[in-house]
Amino acid sequence: MQEINSLISSFIKELDYEPILQMYERISTGKMLRSKLIMAIAGSSENAINLCAIVEMIHLASLLHDDVIDEADTRRGTPSINALYGTKDAVMLGDVLYSKAFSKLSGFAPEISNKISNAVAGLSVGELMDVRLGDGFSVDVEAYWRMIYLKTAILIEASAYSAAVLAGFDADKFGVYGKSLGLAFQIIDDVLDITQSSEVLGKPALNDFSEGKTTLPYIYLYERLGESDKERLKSLYKKSLSYDEVMWLKKVMRESGAINECVNRAKTLAAEALEAISEYKNEKLQSIIKNMIDREF
């Protein structure tokens, strides 16, 4: 992971503008799931490491723009770039990372460069869908699935597919793994926003609901509530929640079974991911799934 971060820094240094590097070094890089996935499939060859750096730059760029759209002050428990430097710098840094990533991506075979490029276009559409769905409380589950596929899963899918191309494996099967992993990952993230404390999350608990995000637990919850509770749920949407309101939401989430249904849906997707690549018997990919699913919610 350190080698990947160093490579990204070297790419940015090629631009010969110190403020860009200074801002990049303030970004919290997170767990680098996509890089772990690429290396679990393709190893740590020079091409694989370069692909990791490209995908991480794309992912970081999307998060920078996401934080601007959400007016987020923190990212993974640390101040966001827009909070530190302002929205203009955050947007431009995202643009720099996107542009540099595409510059480096152009050196890869068309099968890989096209897959990653199309994923980035889809990612942007998913972000726009997320914003539009947040205009009002949405229970459109089909729109939710399409949105999280584009916003979250499509780049994970493209990463796994491209890594398989590098390794000479069946890329379509690894694409299925990546897509299913990405969908499950987003569902688990939706659940953790409700079940975990603010200290663990590095942001306020139930932040998704307060910010107007469309997430699966609330869709499932709405389907199970009586009419009066449905109205109460809608009235709390995009609102700064009081302690009593937070406790009510957590209570009805548990009692309704909405959380359990989300976790079970994620587990089904995880099983589909592993089935797609079962012939390869890749323990690292099995471990990625296991660490995501086998936990307390």
XYZ file of C-alpha atoms in Angstrom:
297
model
C 0.000 0.000 0.000
C 2.886 2.344 0.781
C 4.338 1.684 -2.656
C 1.017 2.627 -4.250
C 0.789 5.858 -2.251
C 4.386 6.711 -3.170
C 3.606 6.113 -6.832
C 0.599 8.436 -6.681
C 2.809 11.095 -5.060
C 5.330 10.701 -7.873
C 2.563 11.133 -10.457
C 1.459 14.336 -8.741
C 5.046 15.625 -8.503
C 5.216 15.381 -12.302
C 2.778 18.307 -12.374
C 5.417 20.485 -10.685
C 3.019 22.472 -8.489
C 3.635 22.100 -4.765
C 0.144 23.139 -3.495
C -1.373 20.116 -5.271
C 0.983 17.729 -3.485
C 0.362 19.476 -0.152
C -3.403 19.036 -0.535
C -3.058 15.418 -1.649
C -0.991 14.595 1.431
C -3.887 15.775 3.633
C -6.283 13.218 2.121
C -7.142 10.194 4.245
C -6.648 7.250 1.855
C -8.692 4.698 3.806
C -8.455 0.921 3.473
C -7.705 0.924 -0.282
C -10.129 -1.928 -0.987
C -9.764 -1.627 -4.757
C -5.974 -1.941 -4.595
C -6.208 -4.959 -2.311
C -8.622 -6.507 -4.792
C -6.360 -5.854 -7.792
C -3.303 -7.296 -6.084
C -5.242 -10.310 -4.799
C -6.043 -11.134 -8.423
C -3.026 -9.920 -10.404
C -0.240 -9.929 -7.819
C 2.194 -7.049 -7.333
C 3.702 -6.706 -10.794
C 4.596 -3.254 -12.102
C 1.436 -3.147 -14.214
C -0.717 -4.185 -11.258
C 0.791 -1.524 -8.977
C 0.302 1.128 -11.662
C -3.310 0.057 -12.102
C -3.802 0.285 -8.333
C -2.464 3.848 -8.295
C -4.734 4.849 -11.191
C -7.847 3.368 -9.583
C -7.030 4.927 -6.205
C -6.637 8.359 -7.807
C -10.010 7.962 -9.503
C -11.634 6.842 -6.257
C -10.092 9.716 -4.276
C -11.227 12.205 -6.911
C -14.789 10.928 -6.640
C -14.668 11.297 -2.838
C -13.380 14.869 -3.105
C -16.286 15.806 -5.347
C -18.696 13.838 -3.147
C -17.619 15.812 -0.069
C -18.165 19.094 -1.916
C -21.652 18.025 -3.006
C -22.516 16.896 0.535
C -20.802 19.904 2.142
C -19.027 17.378 4.377
C -16.600 18.731 6.954
C -14.955 15.381 7.713
C -13.801 12.294 5.825
C -12.846 9.173 7.793
C -12.632 11.146 11.009
C -10.313 13.868 9.668
C -11.108 17.271 8.136
C -12.175 17.047 4.511
C -10.189 18.860 1.821
C -13.071 21.249 1.181
C -13.154 22.081 4.901
C -9.406 22.722 4.913
C -8.934 24.518 1.602
C -12.394 25.439 0.335
C -14.674 23.966 -2.305
C -12.845 25.438 -5.299
C -9.548 23.819 -4.379
C -11.268 20.524 -3.537
C -13.011 20.395 -6.925
C -9.842 21.284 -8.782
C -7.797 18.702 -6.861
C -10.402 16.109 -7.832
C -10.095 17.204 -11.461
C -6.291 16.946 -11.274
C -6.485 13.393 -9.890
C -8.996 12.346 -12.549
C -6.942 13.868 -15.350
C -3.638 12.404 -14.193
C -5.252 9.003 -13.718
C -6.585 9.033 -17.278
C -3.185 10.122 -18.576
C -1.582 7.064 -16.975
C -4.503 4.812 -17.932
C -3.918 5.563 -21.622
C -0.803 3.381 -21.483
C -2.839 0.249 -20.755
C -4.431 -2.098 -23.273
C -7.795 -0.893 -24.668
C -9.698 -3.680 -22.897
C -8.566 -2.256 -19.550
C -8.600 1.452 -20.366
C -12.103 1.227 -21.844
C -13.444 -0.716 -18.862
C -12.066 1.745 -16.320
C -13.097 4.793 -18.374
C -16.671 3.574 -18.733
C -16.769 2.872 -15.012
C -15.767 6.472 -14.257
C -18.534 7.771 -16.507
C -20.994 5.495 -14.722
C -19.684 6.620 -11.349
C -20.506 10.228 -12.227
C -24.021 9.251 -13.308
C -24.447 7.391 -10.015
C -23.435 10.476 -8.062
C -26.001 12.546 -9.952
C -28.665 9.895 -9.297
C -27.801 9.987 -5.593
C -28.314 13.750 -5.528
C -31.625 13.552 -7.421
C -32.968 10.734 -5.249
C -32.234 12.910 -2.228
C -34.733 15.543 -3.360
C -37.370 13.670 -1.363
C -37.726 10.529 0.728
C -37.474 7.732 -1.838
C -38.577 4.115 -1.468
C -37.830 3.222 -5.099
C -35.733 0.107 -4.536
C -34.927 -0.360 -8.234
C -33.547 3.183 -8.424
C -31.513 2.438 -5.300
C -29.942 -0.678 -6.840
C -29.012 1.152 -10.041
C -27.615 4.101 -8.107
C -25.342 2.037 -5.834
C -24.183 -0.083 -8.761
C -23.033 3.046 -10.584
C -21.822 5.037 -7.586
C -20.006 2.258 -5.744
C -19.926 -1.135 -7.431
C -19.017 -0.241 -11.002
C -15.440 0.848 -10.211
C -14.890 -2.216 -8.006
C -16.248 -4.372 -10.832
C -13.920 -2.690 -13.339
C -10.945 -3.103 -10.989
C -11.520 -6.844 -10.614
C -12.179 -7.264 -14.342
C -9.028 -5.349 -15.313
C -6.867 -7.222 -12.809
C -8.107 -10.491 -14.280
C -7.117 -9.292 -17.758
C -3.603 -8.592 -16.458
C -3.468 -12.058 -14.884
C -4.855 -13.870 -17.943
C -7.966 -15.078 -16.084
C -11.637 -15.103 -17.135
C -12.312 -11.372 -16.727
C -16.107 -11.705 -16.885
C -16.163 -14.028 -13.877
C -13.996 -11.667 -11.853
C -16.214 -8.799 -12.971
C -19.180 -10.615 -11.405
C -17.159 -11.009 -8.208
C -16.331 -7.294 -8.175
C -19.888 -6.185 -8.896
C -21.393 -8.399 -6.191
C -18.681 -7.338 -3.731
C -19.346 -3.676 -4.496
C -23.112 -3.976 -3.988
C -22.634 -5.879 -0.731
C -20.041 -3.331 0.408
C -22.504 -0.457 -0.052
C -25.313 -2.259 1.781
C -23.000 -2.953 4.721
C -21.945 0.713 4.695
C -25.633 1.693 4.801
C -26.176 -0.586 7.794
C -23.103 0.580 9.717
C -24.277 4.197 9.425
C -27.212 3.143 11.617
C -25.726 0.559 13.956
C -22.297 2.026 14.776
C -21.370 4.931 17.034
C -20.147 8.287 15.798
C -16.706 7.500 17.233
C -16.396 4.311 15.193
C -17.768 5.897 12.018
C -15.688 9.070 12.187
C -18.871 11.007 11.414
C -22.271 11.483 13.107
C -24.356 8.300 13.369
C -27.426 8.194 11.061
C -25.691 10.832 8.972
C -26.951 9.337 5.689
C -30.592 9.933 6.637
C -29.932 13.463 7.898
C -28.065 14.318 4.692
C -30.840 13.004 2.466
C -29.200 9.803 1.223
C -31.334 6.973 -0.146
C -30.249 3.768 1.582
C -31.662 0.253 1.721
C -32.399 0.003 5.477
C -34.822 2.933 5.298
C -36.543 1.523 2.231
C -37.066 -1.820 3.995
C -38.106 -0.030 7.195
C -40.726 2.057 5.417
C -42.269 -1.066 3.887
C -42.778 -2.530 7.385
C -44.134 0.464 9.295
C -47.744 1.373 9.974
C -49.164 4.529 8.419
C -48.512 6.835 11.381
C -44.917 5.632 11.734
C -44.396 5.993 7.982
C -45.390 9.641 8.279
C -43.079 10.123 11.245
C -40.196 8.530 9.336
C -40.729 10.836 6.353
C -40.952 13.871 8.647
C -37.459 13.142 10.012
C -35.831 12.922 6.586
C -33.030 15.480 6.002
C -33.502 16.789 9.525
C -30.992 17.358 12.320
C -32.098 14.576 14.652
C -32.607 14.871 18.393
C -31.434 12.149 20.772
C -35.000 10.805 21.125
C -35.453 10.726 17.356
C -32.193 8.820 16.897
C -33.246 6.311 19.555
C -36.649 5.862 17.895
C -35.078 5.227 14.509
C -32.643 2.675 15.907
C -35.457 0.962 17.835
C -37.810 0.578 14.874
C -34.925 -0.518 12.651
C -34.186 -3.420 14.983
C -37.804 -4.333 15.686
C -38.844 -4.261 12.030
C -36.107 -6.649 10.910
C -34.933 -4.152 8.286
C -31.307 -4.384 9.423
C -31.308 -8.182 9.368
C -32.827 -8.216 5.886
C -30.110 -5.854 4.630
C -27.358 -8.000 6.153
C -28.886 -11.136 4.642
C -29.075 -9.452 1.244
C -25.397 -8.527 1.527
C -24.546 -12.114 2.483
C -26.395 -13.412 -0.574
C -24.395 -11.070 -2.798
C -21.183 -12.176 -1.080
C -22.022 -15.805 -1.816
C -22.695 -14.926 -5.461
C -19.310 -13.192 -5.640
C -17.472 -16.255 -4.345
C -19.423 -18.637 -6.565
C -18.397 -16.688 -9.673
C -14.686 -17.358 -9.040
C -14.945 -20.652 -7.150
C -12.738 -22.500 -9.657
C -9.791 -20.185 -8.857
C -9.749 -20.958 -5.126
C -8.349 -17.535 -4.306
C -8.020 -17.327 -0.517
C -7.293 -13.587 -0.542
C -10.564 -12.850 -2.327
C -12.392 -15.150 0.072
C -10.840 -13.242 2.968
C -11.964 -9.866 1.575
C -15.558 -11.125 1.570
C -15.267 -12.758 4.991
C -13.856 -9.623 6.655
C -16.695 -7.542 5.248
C -19.540 -9.878 6.213
C -18.439 -11.728 9.371
C -18.776 -8.913 11.877
C -21.118 -7.474 14.487
C -23.799 -5.172 13.175
